[in-house]
Amino acid sequence: MLVLGLESSCDDCSAAVVEETPAGPILRSLVRESQDAIHGPFGGVVPELAAREHLLQVRSVMAGALAQAGVGLTDLDRIAVTRGPGLVGSLLATFSASKAVAWRQGLPWVGVHHLLGHLNAARFAAPDLPFPALVLLVSGGHTHLYLAPDWTTLELLQKTRDDAAGEAFDKTARMLNLGYPGGPVVDACANTAVKAAEPFTPPKFRDGKASWSFSGLKTGVKLRIERDPRLAQGGAGDPAVQGLCRSLQEAISSWLLKPLPGWAEARGARSLVISGGVACNSRLRSEAALLAAREGLVLAIPEPRLCTDNGAMIAAAGALLTPDPNPWRQNADADLKLV
Ligand code: KG4
Ligand code: ZN
């Protein structure tokens, strides 16, 4: 089965052709148009600009994905698109395009929850993953831990109380004038550090409920810059900036992983999936490998281009879902819930 997957929930416009086989999904093509140059000067995504840019990008990413896979619209068996959650103006670009293609070609159409997409990104490298799986979804908008009994179901275990982990990277990079998006630059800068700066203090939760908090990191970085204003001007070559990035990255990665062994034991998890943009982080990837080995969990972290938002993960999830009998009644949903 050949599936065209489309994704435009935030600032990446992406399309991919995926071949679903009995042995799992095969990536036939993946195209993504970045909008970093547009949002970079603002230090974050501007929803209105993202939506308008998607409208300009959607046709070329679809055409590019088909050409790269060496197939035409008539070869497709299904079209899958992100239904939500996300920025509604952004979502509507590929949502409308997917309906137009489905109508023109008489193709089965399926709307996919964005987070089910991130989970299914792990299916390319680990189609035989043992379940139940702990699923850590970490991006610019999400820091959520789920238990998955299979590839199409997510049960929430815990989530951040405030900022997402990706926001902590992006906001730190902004305060240090390192550029946008923050994750990749902080990661690179941390890896050049000779030594980490003073560690960040982990948050304490008095109510004893399982959760994370990352907004304190923002204040922590701000206070360090107030104490030493040169940090904001030093750039990626400054050893003090590198040390700060290293301790920030170490804090985020260790805080994210800390609750996992307890949950794995409590819920009998056999594997661990980490996906979403922050799953590209080098420190998180290496620490997760050590943790999985220690806990006897099979680890599945997609390759970096499949961790960030992409059409391939939507196609892979869409291949497992039942097509909608009446796509024309469906709409994008900025707050789409998992069922
Ligand atoms: O999944 P994604 O592409 O979009 C959302 O759904 O948000 O994730 C984007 C987030 C951004 O916050 C970006 O800074 C972060 O992923 N990110 C990283 C790395 N690469 C991207 N964070 C840490 N380390 C990285 N190497
Ligand atoms: Zn995402």
JSON list of N, CA, C and O and ligand atoms in Angstrom, two decimals, residues 7 9-10 12 85 114-115 118 137-142 275-277 307-310 313, ligand 2:
[
{"chain": "A", "resi": 7, "resn": "GLU", "atom": "N", "xyz": [1.96, 16.98, 6.40]},
{"chain": "A", "resi": 7, "resn": "GLU", "atom": "CA", "xyz": [2.03, 17.55, 7.76]},
{"chain": "A", "resi": 7, "resn": "GLU", "atom": "C", "xyz": [2.36, 19.04, 7.66]},
{"chain": "A", "resi": 7, "resn": "GLU", "atom": "O", "xyz": [3.35, 19.42, 7.01]},
{"chain": "A", "resi": 9, "resn": "SER", "atom": "N", "xyz": [1.45, 21.21, 10.81]},
{"chain": "A", "resi": 9, "resn": "SER", "atom": "CA", "xyz": [0.78, 21.67, 12.03]},
{"chain": "A", "resi": 9, "resn": "SER", "atom": "C", "xyz": [1.46, 22.87, 12.67]},
{"chain": "A", "resi": 9, "resn": "SER", "atom": "O", "xyz": [0.86, 23.57, 13.48]},
{"chain": "A", "resi": 10, "resn": "CYS", "atom": "N", "xyz": [2.72, 23.11, 12.32]},
{"chain": "A", "resi": 10, "resn": "CYS", "atom": "CA", "xyz": [3.44, 24.24, 12.95]},
{"chain": "A", "resi": 10, "resn": "CYS", "atom": "C", "xyz": [4.19, 25.01, 11.86]},
{"chain": "A", "resi": 10, "resn": "CYS", "atom": "O", "xyz": [3.56, 25.67, 11.04]},
{"chain": "A", "resi": 12, "resn": "ASP", "atom": "N", "xyz": [6.74, 23.56, 9.78]},
{"chain": "A", "resi": 12, "resn": "ASP", "atom": "CA", "xyz": [7.37, 22.73, 8.76]},
{"chain": "A", "resi": 12, "resn": "ASP", "atom": "C", "xyz": [6.28, 22.26, 7.81]},
{"chain": "A", "resi": 12, "resn": "ASP", "atom": "O", "xyz": [5.26, 21.74, 8.25]},
{"chain": "A", "resi": 85, "resn": "PRO", "atom": "N", "xyz": [-3.35, 18.10, 17.01]},
{"chain": "A", "resi": 85, "resn": "PRO", "atom": "CA", "xyz": [-3.44, 19.52, 17.36]},
{"chain": "A", "resi": 85, "resn": "PRO", "atom": "C", "xyz": [-2.34, 20.31, 16.67]},
{"chain": "A", "resi": 85, "resn": "PRO", "atom": "O", "xyz": [-1.41, 19.73, 16.12]},
{"chain": "A", "resi": 114, "resn": "HIS", "atom": "N", "xyz": [-1.54, 14.32, 15.47]},
{"chain": "A", "resi": 114, "resn": "HIS", "atom": "CA", "xyz": [-0.11, 14.62, 15.33]},
{"chain": "A", "resi": 114, "resn": "HIS", "atom": "C", "xyz": [0.78, 13.73, 16.22]},
{"chain": "A", "resi": 114, "resn": "HIS", "atom": "O", "xyz": [1.84, 13.28, 15.82]},
{"chain": "A", "resi": 115, "resn": "LEU", "atom": "N", "xyz": [0.32, 13.46, 17.45]},
{"chain": "A", "resi": 115, "resn": "LEU", "atom": "CA", "xyz": [1.16, 12.68, 18.38]},
{"chain": "A", "resi": 115, "resn": "LEU", "atom": "C", "xyz": [1.20, 11.21, 18.01]},
{"chain": "A", "resi": 115, "resn": "LEU", "atom": "O", "xyz": [2.21, 10.54, 18.25]},
{"chain": "A", "resi": 118, "resn": "HIS", "atom": "N", "xyz": [4.01, 11.13, 15.67]},
{"chain": "A", "resi": 118, "resn": "HIS", "atom": "CA", "xyz": [5.34, 11.06, 16.30]},
{"chain": "A", "resi": 118, "resn": "HIS", "atom": "C", "xyz": [5.63, 9.64, 16.80]},
{"chain": "A", "resi": 118, "resn": "HIS", "atom": "O", "xyz": [6.76, 9.16, 16.69]},
{"chain": "A", "resi": 137, "resn": "LEU", "atom": "N", "xyz": [7.15, 12.00, 24.31]},
{"chain": "A", "resi": 137, "resn": "LEU", "atom": "CA", "xyz": [7.01, 12.90, 23.16]},
{"chain": "A", "resi": 137, "resn": "LEU", "atom": "C", "xyz": [7.45, 14.29, 23.58]},
{"chain": "A", "resi": 137, "resn": "LEU", "atom": "O", "xyz": [6.82, 14.92, 24.43]},
{"chain": "A", "resi": 138, "resn": "VAL", "atom": "N", "xyz": [8.56, 14.72, 23.01]},
{"chain": "A", "resi": 138, "resn": "VAL", "atom": "CA", "xyz": [9.17, 15.99, 23.44]},
{"chain": "A", "resi": 138, "resn": "VAL", "atom": "C", "xyz": [9.43, 16.89, 22.24]},
{"chain": "A", "resi": 138, "resn": "VAL", "atom": "O", "xyz": [10.21, 16.56, 21.36]},
{"chain": "A", "resi": 139, "resn": "SER", "atom": "N", "xyz": [8.74, 18.04, 22.23]},
{"chain": "A", "resi": 139, "resn": "SER", "atom": "CA", "xyz": [8.90, 18.96, 21.09]},
{"chain": "A", "resi": 139, "resn": "SER", "atom": "C", "xyz": [8.79, 20.38, 21.59]},
{"chain": "A", "resi": 139, "resn": "SER", "atom": "O", "xyz": [8.88, 20.64, 22.79]},
{"chain": "A", "resi": 140, "resn": "GLY", "atom": "N", "xyz": [8.53, 21.31, 20.65]},
{"chain": "A", "resi": 140, "resn": "GLY", "atom": "CA", "xyz": [8.37, 22.70, 21.05]},
{"chain": "A", "resi": 140, "resn": "GLY", "atom": "C", "xyz": [7.03, 22.93, 21.75]},
{"chain": "A", "resi": 140, "resn": "GLY", "atom": "O", "xyz": [6.86, 23.91, 22.46]},
{"chain": "A", "resi": 141, "resn": "GLY", "atom": "N", "xyz": [6.08, 22.01, 21.55]},
{"chain": "A", "resi": 141, "resn": "GLY", "atom": "CA", "xyz": [4.76, 22.20, 22.14]},
{"chain": "A", "resi": 141, "resn": "GLY", "atom": "C", "xyz": [4.38, 21.12, 23.14]},
{"chain": "A", "resi": 141, "resn": "GLY", "atom": "O", "xyz": [3.40, 21.27, 23.88]},
{"chain": "A", "resi": 142, "resn": "HIS", "atom": "N", "xyz": [5.10, 20.01, 23.14]},
{"chain": "A", "resi": 142, "resn": "HIS", "atom": "CA", "xyz": [4.71, 18.87, 23.98]},
{"chain": "A", "resi": 142, "resn": "HIS", "atom": "C", "xyz": [5.87, 18.35, 24.82]},
{"chain": "A", "resi": 142, "resn": "HIS", "atom": "O", "xyz": [6.99, 18.25, 24.33]},
{"chain": "A", "resi": 275, "resn": "SER", "atom": "N", "xyz": [10.32, 10.54, 20.79]},
{"chain": "A", "resi": 275, "resn": "SER", "atom": "CA", "xyz": [10.12, 11.19, 19.49]},
{"chain": "A", "resi": 275, "resn": "SER", "atom": "C", "xyz": [9.72, 12.64, 19.69]},
{"chain": "A", "resi": 275, "resn": "SER", "atom": "O", "xyz": [9.46, 13.08, 20.80]},
{"chain": "A", "resi": 276, "resn": "GLY", "atom": "N", "xyz": [9.66, 13.41, 18.59]},
{"chain": "A", "resi": 276, "resn": "GLY", "atom": "CA", "xyz": [9.45, 14.86, 18.66]},
{"chain": "A", "resi": 276, "resn": "GLY", "atom": "C", "xyz": [10.81, 15.53, 18.47]},
{"chain": "A", "resi": 276, "resn": "GLY", "atom": "O", "xyz": [11.85, 14.89, 18.64]},
{"chain": "A", "resi": 277, "resn": "GLY", "atom": "N", "xyz": [10.80, 16.81, 18.15]},
{"chain": "A", "resi": 277, "resn": "GLY", "atom": "CA", "xyz": [12.03, 17.52, 17.80]},
{"chain": "A", "resi": 277, "resn": "GLY", "atom": "C", "xyz": [13.14, 17.38, 18.83]},
{"chain": "A", "resi": 277, "resn": "GLY", "atom": "O", "xyz": [14.31, 17.23, 18.47]},
{"chain": "A", "resi": 307, "resn": "CYS", "atom": "N", "xyz": [12.30, 12.59, 13.67]},
{"chain": "A", "resi": 307, "resn": "CYS", "atom": "CA", "xyz": [11.88, 13.06, 15.01]},
{"chain": "A", "resi": 307, "resn": "CYS", "atom": "C", "xyz": [11.14, 14.38, 14.92]},
{"chain": "A", "resi": 307, "resn": "CYS", "atom": "O", "xyz": [10.13, 14.59, 15.57]},
{"chain": "A", "resi": 308, "resn": "THR", "atom": "N", "xyz": [11.69, 15.32, 14.11]},
{"chain": "A", "resi": 308, "resn": "THR", "atom": "CA", "xyz": [11.00, 16.60, 13.94]},
{"chain": "A", "resi": 308, "resn": "THR", "atom": "C", "xyz": [9.76, 16.36, 13.07]},
{"chain": "A", "resi": 308, "resn": "THR", "atom": "O", "xyz": [9.62, 15.31, 12.46]},
{"chain": "A", "resi": 309, "resn": "ASP", "atom": "N", "xyz": [8.88, 17.37, 13.02]},
{"chain": "A", "resi": 309, "resn": "ASP", "atom": "CA", "xyz": [7.63, 17.19, 12.29]},
{"chain": "A", "resi": 309, "resn": "ASP", "atom": "C", "xyz": [7.88, 16.82, 10.83]},
{"chain": "A", "resi": 309, "resn": "ASP", "atom": "O", "xyz": [8.69, 17.47, 10.16]},
{"chain": "A", "resi": 310, "resn": "ASN", "atom": "N", "xyz": [7.19, 15.80, 10.34]},
{"chain": "A", "resi": 310, "resn": "ASN", "atom": "CA", "xyz": [7.41, 15.35, 8.96]},
{"chain": "A", "resi": 310, "resn": "ASN", "atom": "C", "xyz": [6.22, 14.57, 8.44]},
{"chain": "A", "resi": 310, "resn": "ASN", "atom": "O", "xyz": [5.42, 14.04, 9.21]},
{"chain": "A", "resi": 313, "resn": "MET", "atom": "N", "xyz": [5.85, 10.36, 9.17]},
{"chain": "A", "resi": 313, "resn": "MET", "atom": "CA", "xyz": [5.23, 9.81, 10.39]},
{"chain": "A", "resi": 313, "resn": "MET", "atom": "C", "xyz": [3.71, 9.82, 10.25]},
{"chain": "A", "resi": 313, "resn": "MET", "atom": "O", "xyz": [3.03, 8.92, 10.78]},
{"chain": "B", "resi": 2, "resn": "ZN", "atom": "ZN", "xyz": [5.56, 17.65, 16.54]}
]
